[in-house]
Amino acid sequence: MLTSLVIIGAGAHGRIVAEAAAQTGRFDILGFADDNPALVGTKIGSRLVLGSWAAIAADSYIIAMGNNAVRYSVSEKLQTAGKPVATIISPRAYVSEEAMVGPGSVVLAGAVIQAGARIGGNVIVNAGAVIDHDAVIGDFAHVGANATVSCFGIVASQEFLLHGSVRSRTSPA
């Protein structure tokens, strides 16, 4: 049985998250939630913008907003409302069975997460990003497309590691 999912954020990132969620085959995507009344009733791709997430009943929710501070704020509201969050891992990503990906995180196509890596909650690991072994990505961080975090590298909570950036080792082996 599929898990019903609402994607919070009807922008470009939301469209990409919807695609990754659909490709998993695990979700019945109900549509997008967005507080912008001008978007309600419009479509993002083939999916409808339904209105505010607070008014939509679903089994799970995913925050699809690139801004780390906004993602944090919405997460706090979801938690207060008792709404469960999904974790979306594209089937076109590689995640080691010895890695940990926190709740509410999104791992997009082409991303690689190696053994021992720890990805916090509500993190974006964008397309083509590489998280090497034993790296740590803090809650609400965003690892940009094609960015690399080397072994034992650290990305702080709410940090945005720019697209194509390299974060070198920050602790000894």
XYZ file of N, CA, C and O in Angstrom:
692
model
N 0.844 -1.188 0.000
C 0.000 0.000 0.000
C 0.885 1.245 0.000
O 1.869 1.322 0.731
N 0.519 2.210 -0.811
C 1.291 3.443 -0.921
C 0.991 4.378 0.247
O -0.119 4.428 0.760
N 1.984 5.145 0.621
C 1.855 6.146 1.671
C 1.469 7.473 1.019
O 2.156 7.926 0.097
N 0.393 8.087 1.488
C 0.009 9.380 0.916
C 1.011 10.445 1.359
O 1.483 10.444 2.495
N 1.363 11.330 0.425
C 2.410 12.322 0.638
C 1.971 13.674 0.119
O 1.436 13.781 -0.991
N 2.222 14.701 0.924
C 2.038 16.082 0.500
C 3.416 16.723 0.429
O 4.212 16.613 1.359
N 3.683 17.389 -0.677
C 4.954 18.069 -0.874
C 4.756 19.538 -0.545
O 3.970 20.226 -1.199
N 5.452 20.001 0.486
C 5.296 21.389 0.934
C 6.309 22.254 0.204
O 7.511 22.136 0.405
N 5.784 23.112 -0.655
C 6.617 23.991 -1.467
C 6.359 23.714 -2.936
O 6.721 22.657 -3.450
N 5.718 24.651 -3.612
C 5.330 24.465 -5.008
C 6.272 25.208 -5.948
O 5.844 25.800 -6.929
N 7.560 25.144 -5.641
C 8.554 25.787 -6.505
C 9.356 24.756 -7.266
O 8.992 23.579 -7.351
N 10.487 25.197 -7.806
C 11.339 24.322 -8.611
C 11.852 23.133 -7.803
O 11.869 21.998 -8.296
N 12.264 23.376 -6.569
C 12.760 22.264 -5.744
C 11.632 21.274 -5.456
O 11.849 20.063 -5.465
N 10.432 21.777 -5.232
C 9.285 20.904 -5.017
C 9.043 19.977 -6.193
O 8.735 18.790 -6.018
N 9.197 20.504 -7.386
C 9.002 19.702 -8.595
C 10.014 18.549 -8.644
O 9.684 17.418 -8.978
N 11.268 18.830 -8.264
C 12.315 17.807 -8.279
C 12.063 16.772 -7.186
O 12.247 15.568 -7.396
N 11.651 17.220 -6.007
C 11.349 16.296 -4.912
C 10.167 15.401 -5.295
O 10.177 14.199 -5.026
N 9.156 15.973 -5.952
C 7.999 15.174 -6.391
C 8.450 14.075 -7.348
O 7.997 12.921 -7.252
N 9.334 14.408 -8.246
C 9.840 13.422 -9.205
C 10.580 12.290 -8.481
O 10.355 11.107 -8.754
N 11.448 12.648 -7.536
C 12.185 11.628 -6.781
C 11.231 10.756 -5.974
O 11.386 9.530 -5.937
N 10.237 11.366 -5.333
C 9.265 10.606 -4.539
C 8.481 9.637 -5.436
O 8.280 8.474 -5.072
N 8.064 10.107 -6.598
C 7.315 9.252 -7.525
C 8.173 8.078 -7.986
O 7.681 6.939 -8.074
N 9.439 8.322 -8.222
C 10.329 7.266 -8.720
C 10.577 6.165 -7.687
O 10.943 5.053 -8.055
N 10.375 6.460 -6.410
C 10.564 5.429 -5.386
C 9.479 4.361 -5.454
O 9.684 3.238 -5.000
N 8.298 4.735 -5.959
C 7.173 3.808 -5.995
C 6.524 3.580 -4.643
O 5.669 2.711 -4.499
N 6.897 4.374 -3.641
C 6.388 4.193 -2.274
C 5.247 5.143 -1.914
O 4.607 4.966 -0.883
N 5.034 6.179 -2.734
C 4.126 7.248 -2.329
C 2.985 7.475 -3.309
O 3.160 7.378 -4.521
N 1.838 7.820 -2.741
C 0.719 8.374 -3.495
C 0.804 9.884 -3.266
O 0.442 10.372 -2.183
N 1.324 10.597 -4.230
C 1.534 12.039 -4.061
C 0.205 12.758 -4.276
O -0.349 12.771 -5.376
N -0.304 13.339 -3.191
C -1.601 14.019 -3.253
C -1.511 15.342 -3.993
O -2.489 15.792 -4.590
N -0.362 15.981 -3.915
C -0.154 17.269 -4.570
C 0.789 18.117 -3.742
O 1.454 17.641 -2.821
N 0.808 19.394 -4.092
C 1.682 20.357 -3.426
C 0.885 21.191 -2.434
O -0.271 21.526 -2.665
N 1.539 21.542 -1.340
C 0.980 22.510 -0.397
C 1.807 23.783 -0.528
O 3.037 23.732 -0.607
N 1.127 24.904 -0.569
C 1.805 26.195 -0.637
C 0.858 27.246 -0.074
O -0.343 27.205 -0.347
N 1.403 28.167 0.710
C 0.575 29.197 1.341
C 0.277 30.375 0.417
O -0.443 31.286 0.814
N 0.808 30.368 -0.777
C 0.537 31.445 -1.731
C -0.824 31.194 -2.381
O -0.968 30.272 -3.187
N -1.836 32.010 -2.038
C -3.178 31.759 -2.575
C -3.257 31.845 -4.098
O -4.120 31.219 -4.709
N -2.340 32.564 -4.720
C -2.347 32.674 -6.183
C -1.989 31.341 -6.851
O -2.319 31.125 -8.014
N -1.335 30.449 -6.117
C -0.938 29.157 -6.694
C -1.989 28.074 -6.530
O -1.982 27.079 -7.265
N -2.906 28.248 -5.575
C -3.916 27.221 -5.307
C -4.752 26.983 -6.565
O -5.230 27.915 -7.205
N -4.860 25.697 -6.922
C -5.616 25.315 -8.110
C -4.771 25.236 -9.367
O -5.234 24.714 -10.379
N -3.544 25.734 -9.316
C -2.651 25.608 -10.474
C -1.934 24.265 -10.396
O -2.027 23.551 -9.398
N -1.198 23.937 -11.446
C -0.462 22.685 -11.471
C 1.034 22.945 -11.583
O 1.475 23.869 -12.263
N 1.779 22.111 -10.897
C 3.230 22.055 -11.033
C 3.478 20.713 -11.708
O 3.271 19.662 -11.099
N 3.870 20.755 -12.962
C 3.911 19.520 -13.743
C 2.496 19.004 -13.851
O 1.591 19.726 -14.254
N 2.285 17.774 -13.424
C 0.944 17.185 -13.492
C 0.209 17.209 -12.158
O -0.895 16.692 -12.046
N 0.832 17.838 -11.145
C 0.260 17.783 -9.799
C -0.322 19.132 -9.370
O 0.275 20.172 -9.569
N -1.439 19.054 -8.676
C -2.193 20.227 -8.265
C -1.615 20.868 -7.003
O -1.154 20.167 -6.104
N -1.669 22.193 -6.941
C -1.358 22.927 -5.710
C -2.663 23.005 -4.925
O -3.653 23.568 -5.386
N -2.646 22.425 -3.718
C -3.868 22.210 -2.951
C -4.184 23.296 -1.928
O -5.314 23.403 -1.483
N -3.189 24.070 -1.521
C -3.389 25.073 -0.479
C -2.417 24.842 0.661
O -1.356 24.256 0.481
N -2.786 25.275 1.836
C -1.923 25.171 3.009
C -1.824 23.720 3.485
O -2.825 22.995 3.538
N -0.620 23.301 3.876
C -0.409 21.926 4.364
C -1.268 21.626 5.588
O -1.685 20.488 5.782
N -1.528 22.641 6.402
C -2.289 22.420 7.638
C -3.716 21.934 7.356
O -4.337 21.297 8.213
N -4.217 22.202 6.160
C -5.586 21.829 5.813
C -5.660 20.527 5.021
O -6.746 20.119 4.612
N -4.518 19.862 4.814
C -4.486 18.661 3.980
C -4.094 17.459 4.839
O -3.030 17.448 5.451
N -4.950 16.460 4.867
C -4.658 15.238 5.619
C -3.852 14.289 4.741
O -4.202 14.046 3.582
N -2.759 13.781 5.293
C -1.919 12.825 4.576
C -1.181 11.957 5.583
O -1.075 12.300 6.762
N -0.646 10.839 5.096
C 0.167 9.968 5.944
C 1.512 10.603 6.256
O 2.095 10.340 7.311
N 2.032 11.400 5.314
C 3.347 12.011 5.502
C 3.477 13.282 4.675
O 2.718 13.512 3.732
N 4.485 14.065 5.069
C 4.751 15.360 4.445
C 6.251 15.459 4.204
O 7.053 14.919 4.968
N 6.632 16.178 3.153
C 8.046 16.455 2.913
C 8.172 17.943 2.596
O 7.384 18.485 1.826
N 9.136 18.585 3.231
C 9.364 20.015 3.003
C 10.325 20.150 1.835
O 11.475 19.714 1.915
N 9.849 20.737 0.763
C 10.630 20.867 -0.470
C 10.937 22.339 -0.723
O 10.463 22.941 -1.678
N 11.719 22.901 0.171
C 12.119 24.307 0.077
C 13.618 24.382 0.296
O 14.132 23.846 1.275
N 14.305 25.042 -0.614
C 15.760 25.107 -0.548
C 16.309 25.990 0.550
O 17.434 25.793 1.000
N 15.541 26.956 0.998
C 16.010 27.881 2.030
C 16.025 27.158 3.380
O 14.985 26.747 3.896
N 17.218 27.016 3.961
C 17.370 26.242 5.196
C 16.564 26.813 6.358
O 15.961 26.066 7.121
N 16.551 28.125 6.505
C 15.821 28.752 7.615
C 14.313 28.539 7.470
O 13.613 28.272 8.450
N 13.817 28.632 6.254
C 12.389 28.401 6.015
C 12.052 26.935 6.268
O 11.035 26.615 6.891
N 12.912 26.023 5.805
C 12.702 24.599 6.057
C 12.648 24.321 7.559
O 11.808 23.554 8.034
N 13.530 24.953 8.315
C 13.534 24.798 9.775
C 12.209 25.285 10.366
O 11.591 24.593 11.184
N 11.760 26.461 9.952
C 10.527 27.041 10.484
C 9.314 26.154 10.188
O 8.487 25.895 11.068
N 9.216 25.681 8.956
C 8.087 24.821 8.588
C 8.162 23.504 9.352
O 7.144 22.974 9.812
N 9.363 22.975 9.530
C 9.540 21.732 10.285
C 9.037 21.876 11.719
O 8.379 20.973 12.255
N 9.348 23.001 12.349
C 8.870 23.246 13.715
C 7.347 23.240 13.757
O 6.746 22.664 14.679
N 6.713 23.843 12.759
C 5.245 23.885 12.706
C 4.654 22.493 12.475
O 3.644 22.130 13.078
N 5.290 21.719 11.583
C 4.825 20.349 11.344
C 4.920 19.519 12.627
O 4.000 18.773 12.965
N 6.035 19.666 13.328
C 6.244 18.908 14.561
C 5.198 19.278 15.611
O 4.620 18.407 16.253
N 4.939 20.584 15.755
C 3.934 21.048 16.713
C 2.551 20.495 16.376
O 1.779 20.135 17.262
N 2.256 20.389 15.065
C 0.961 19.881 14.623
C 0.898 18.350 14.629
O -0.153 17.778 14.331
N 2.020 17.700 14.936
C 2.039 16.245 14.978
C 1.993 15.573 13.620
O 1.547 14.430 13.495
N 2.461 16.273 12.588
C 2.440 15.737 11.222
C 3.729 14.959 10.952
O 4.825 15.468 11.155
N 3.623 13.719 10.507
C 4.817 12.909 10.235
C 5.519 13.338 8.943
O 4.869 13.732 7.972
N 6.842 13.255 8.958
C 7.614 13.630 7.768
C 8.154 12.381 7.079
O 8.472 11.380 7.720
N 8.254 12.476 5.775
C 8.828 11.410 4.963
C 10.307 11.698 4.734
O 10.764 12.834 4.898
N 11.027 10.686 4.360
C 12.394 10.818 3.882
C 12.380 10.319 2.445
O 11.850 9.234 2.177
N 12.922 11.111 1.543
C 12.892 10.761 0.124
C 14.318 10.498 -0.345
O 15.179 11.383 -0.259
N 14.564 9.296 -0.821
C 15.860 8.942 -1.402
C 15.606 8.469 -2.828
O 14.936 7.447 -3.043
N 16.109 9.226 -3.780
C 15.934 8.855 -5.179
C 16.510 7.469 -5.422
O 17.595 7.143 -4.928
N 15.801 6.648 -6.181
C 16.358 5.337 -6.514
C 17.594 5.454 -7.409
O 18.302 4.479 -7.609
N 17.862 6.643 -7.894
C 19.050 6.879 -8.718
C 20.216 7.427 -7.892
O 21.229 7.836 -8.439
N 20.071 7.434 -6.574
C 21.153 7.814 -5.647
C 21.733 6.522 -5.066
O 21.079 5.482 -5.071
N 22.949 6.621 -4.547
C 23.540 5.493 -3.829
C 23.705 5.903 -2.373
O 24.363 6.907 -2.073
N 23.106 5.129 -1.478
C 23.257 5.355 -0.043
C 23.706 4.036 0.578
O 22.979 3.034 0.513
N 24.894 4.042 1.172
C 25.413 2.848 1.829
C 24.454 2.392 2.917
O 23.861 3.218 3.629
N 24.353 1.084 3.079
C 23.519 0.564 4.167
C 24.120 0.898 5.524
O 23.454 0.797 6.546
N 25.381 1.337 5.553
C 26.039 1.735 6.794
C 26.010 3.246 7.019
O 26.621 3.742 7.959
N 25.306 3.965 6.164
C 25.115 5.408 6.344
C 23.785 5.638 7.045
O 22.913 4.760 7.063
N 23.604 6.817 7.615
C 22.357 7.163 8.276
C 21.820 8.443 7.641
O 22.556 9.420 7.498
N 20.558 8.415 7.235
C 19.882 9.582 6.665
C 18.713 9.913 7.581
O 17.829 9.074 7.795
N 18.700 11.137 8.125
C 17.692 11.543 9.084
C 16.324 11.803 8.482
O 16.179 11.966 7.256
N 15.308 11.865 9.336
C 13.929 12.071 8.884
C 13.755 13.424 8.205
O 14.370 14.416 8.582
N 12.920 13.423 7.173
C 12.623 14.657 6.458
C 13.671 15.055 5.448
O 13.544 16.078 4.787
N 14.712 14.234 5.301
C 15.780 14.562 4.353
C 15.426 14.109 2.948
O 14.604 13.208 2.748
N 16.085 14.738 1.972
C 15.903 14.422 0.563
C 17.281 14.169 -0.037
O 18.178 15.000 0.091
N 17.430 13.016 -0.679
C 18.667 12.661 -1.373
C 18.296 12.494 -2.849
O 17.516 11.601 -3.197
N 18.848 13.351 -3.697
C 18.437 13.401 -5.099
C 19.317 12.540 -6.004
O 20.363 12.031 -5.593
N 18.897 12.405 -7.237
C 19.542 11.529 -8.218
C 21.032 11.830 -8.355
O 21.452 12.983 -8.364
N 21.795 10.763 -8.445
C 23.229 10.891 -8.654
C 24.026 11.152 -7.398
O 25.256 11.147 -7.439
N 23.371 11.371 -6.284
C 24.086 11.595 -5.026
C 24.682 10.274 -4.542
O 24.141 9.206 -4.806
N 25.809 10.382 -3.834
C 26.478 9.222 -3.261
C 26.720 9.519 -1.787
O 27.304 10.548 -1.444
N 26.272 8.608 -0.924
C 26.501 8.732 0.515
C 27.178 7.440 0.962
O 26.581 6.362 0.904
N 28.419 7.570 1.404
C 29.252 6.414 1.708
C 29.061 5.916 3.149
O 28.461 6.601 3.980
N 29.642 4.761 3.428
C 29.537 4.099 4.736
C 29.979 5.024 5.866
O 30.967 5.744 5.748
N 29.227 5.004 6.941
C 29.566 5.772 8.128
C 29.161 7.235 8.080
O 29.275 7.941 9.077
N 28.692 7.701 6.932
C 28.238 9.096 6.839
C 26.950 9.245 7.635
O 26.117 8.339 7.691
N 26.781 10.413 8.253
C 25.578 10.708 9.041
C 24.950 11.990 8.502
O 25.548 13.062 8.581
N 23.747 11.851 7.986
C 22.995 12.963 7.411
C 21.894 13.309 8.408
O 21.081 12.448 8.764
N 21.847 14.539 8.850
C 20.854 14.960 9.838
C 19.446 14.990 9.282
O 19.168 14.541 8.167
N 18.543 15.555 10.051
C 17.146 15.670 9.656
C 16.909 16.877 8.766
O 17.556 17.901 8.908
N 15.993 16.722 7.835
C 15.560 17.807 6.946
C 16.713 18.388 6.137
O 16.791 19.592 5.916
N 17.600 17.519 5.694
C 18.762 17.902 4.890
C 18.435 17.705 3.417
O 17.696 16.792 3.052
N 19.009 18.550 2.569
C 18.966 18.343 1.127
C 20.354 17.899 0.687
O 21.337 18.613 0.909
N 20.436 16.706 0.093
C 21.653 16.267 -0.587
C 21.293 16.311 -2.067
O 20.578 15.453 -2.576
N 21.758 17.354 -2.725
C 21.323 17.653 -4.081
C 21.949 16.715 -5.105
O 22.858 15.943 -4.799
N 21.475 16.829 -6.328
C 21.891 15.957 -7.424
C 23.409 15.944 -7.586
O 24.047 16.989 -7.633
N 23.954 14.735 -7.643
C 25.379 14.573 -7.897
C 26.296 14.863 -6.727
O 27.510 14.773 -6.868
N 25.758 15.201 -5.567
C 26.602 15.481 -4.403
C 27.228 14.184 -3.908
O 26.637 13.112 -4.020
N 28.435 14.293 -3.353
C 29.131 13.134 -2.813
C 29.441 13.404 -1.345
O 30.085 14.405 -1.013
N 28.974 12.511 -0.496
C 29.257 12.567 0.941
C 30.116 11.338 1.235
O 29.627 10.209 1.215
N 31.390 11.562 1.482
C 32.319 10.452 1.655
C 32.162 9.832 3.048
O 31.428 10.352 3.900
N 32.887 8.754 3.275
C 32.736 8.001 4.512
C 32.982 8.865 5.752
O 33.824 9.745 5.769
N 32.161 8.621 6.751
C 32.287 9.224 8.078
C 32.105 10.743 8.103
O 32.423 11.382 9.105
N 31.576 11.316 7.050
C 31.258 12.746 7.047
C 29.972 12.962 7.846
O 29.150 12.048 8.004
N 29.794 14.175 8.329
C 28.617 14.520 9.127
C 27.970 15.768 8.519
O 28.633 16.793 8.346
N 26.687 15.656 8.226
C 25.911 16.770 7.686
C 24.856 17.125 8.729
O 24.017 16.294 9.084
N 24.902 18.355 9.239
C 23.994 18.782 10.298
C 22.560 18.969 9.822
O 22.288 19.105 8.623
N 21.640 18.998 10.780
C 20.216 19.200 10.487
C 20.002 20.468 9.664
O 20.672 21.481 9.869
N 19.066 20.386 8.726
C 18.618 21.521 7.909
C 19.714 22.086 7.010
O 19.603 23.195 6.509
N 20.777 21.321 6.786
C 21.831 21.761 5.863
C 21.398 21.464 4.431
O 20.434 20.729 4.181
N 22.137 22.043 3.497
C 21.901 21.820 2.065
C 23.260 21.617 1.420
O 24.091 22.518 1.428
N 23.483 20.419 0.896
C 24.703 20.124 0.160
C 24.346 20.283 -1.318
O 23.551 19.516 -1.859
N 24.894 21.312 -1.946
C 24.524 21.683 -3.307
C 24.889 20.633 -4.343
O 25.686 19.720 -4.100
N 24.306 20.789 -5.519
C 24.560 19.875 -6.627
C 26.053 19.788 -6.911
O 26.758 20.805 -6.931
N 26.523 18.560 -7.075
C 27.923 18.270 -7.407
C 28.920 18.752 -6.360
O 30.113 18.861 -6.655
N 28.464 19.038 -5.158
C 29.385 19.371 -4.064
C 29.931 18.076 -3.486
O 29.311 17.016 -3.596
N 31.097 18.160 -2.877
C 31.743 16.993 -2.278
C 32.116 17.297 -0.835
O 32.696 18.347 -0.556
N 31.776 16.384 0.048
C 32.210 16.453 1.444
C 33.128 15.256 1.629
O 32.691 14.101 1.538
N 34.412 15.523 1.859
C 35.381 14.432 1.942
C 35.228 13.666 3.251
O 34.481 14.060 4.141
N 35.984 12.577 3.363
C 35.911 11.748 4.555
C 36.137 12.600 5.803
O 36.987 13.484 5.820
N 35.334 12.369 6.797
C 35.365 13.082 8.073
C 35.036 14.575 7.941
O 35.196 15.326 8.897
N 34.561 15.006 6.786
C 34.157 16.396 6.610
C 32.887 16.691 7.395
O 32.100 15.793 7.702
N 32.702 17.951 7.721
C 31.523 18.372 8.488
C 30.863 19.554 7.791
O 31.533 20.510 7.398
N 29.557 19.470 7.646
C 28.739 20.593 7.195
C 27.821 20.909 8.373
O 27.080 20.044 8.842
N 27.885 22.132 8.856
C 27.148 22.526 10.063
C 25.640 22.560 9.824
O 25.168 22.690 8.688
N 24.893 22.485 10.908
C 23.440 22.640 10.832
C 23.097 23.958 10.150
O 23.723 24.981 10.412
N 22.131 23.914 9.260
C 21.610 25.036 8.487
C 22.629 25.654 7.526
O 22.368 26.685 6.929
N 23.775 25.018 7.327
C 24.768 25.537 6.376
C 24.381 25.156 4.952
O 23.834 24.084 4.701
N 24.688 26.028 4.011
C 24.510 25.746 2.587
C 25.893 25.612 1.971
O 26.637 26.580 1.892
N 26.245 24.395 1.582
C 27.497 24.143 0.885
C 27.199 24.329 -0.595
O 26.443 23.565 -1.185
N 27.776 25.354 -1.173
C 27.442 25.760 -2.537
C 27.659 24.657 -3.562
O 28.514 23.786 -3.395
N 26.925 24.740 -4.641
C 27.037 23.802 -5.752
C 28.486 23.742 -6.227
O 29.130 24.767 -6.420
N 29.004 22.534 -6.390
C 30.362 22.340 -6.873
C 31.459 22.554 -5.843
O 32.629 22.392 -6.158
N 31.110 22.890 -4.619
C 32.101 23.126 -3.579
C 32.719 21.831 -3.079
O 32.152 20.752 -3.241
N 33.872 21.971 -2.431
C 34.521 20.824 -1.795
C 34.778 21.176 -0.343
O 35.380 22.209 -0.041
N 34.303 20.316 0.559
C 34.563 20.464 1.979
C 35.567 19.393 2.335
O 35.290 18.215 2.261
N 36.763 19.812 2.727
C 37.825 18.870 3.040
C 37.682 18.302 4.438
O 36.947 18.845 5.268
N 38.442 17.275 4.675
C 38.478 16.599 5.972
C 38.695 17.611 7.092
O 39.527 18.494 6.992
N 37.933 17.441 8.164
C 38.056 18.390 9.270
C 38.439 17.713 10.580
O 38.483 18.364 11.608
N 38.721 16.408 10.527
C 39.230 15.733 11.727
C 40.135 14.594 11.295
O 39.993 14.070 10.189
N 41.048 14.184 12.130
C 41.992 13.132 11.741
C 41.326 11.766 11.606
O 40.279 11.521 12.182
N 41.968 10.898 10.856
C 41.448 9.528 10.638
C 41.588 8.708 11.898
O 42.362 8.969 12.758
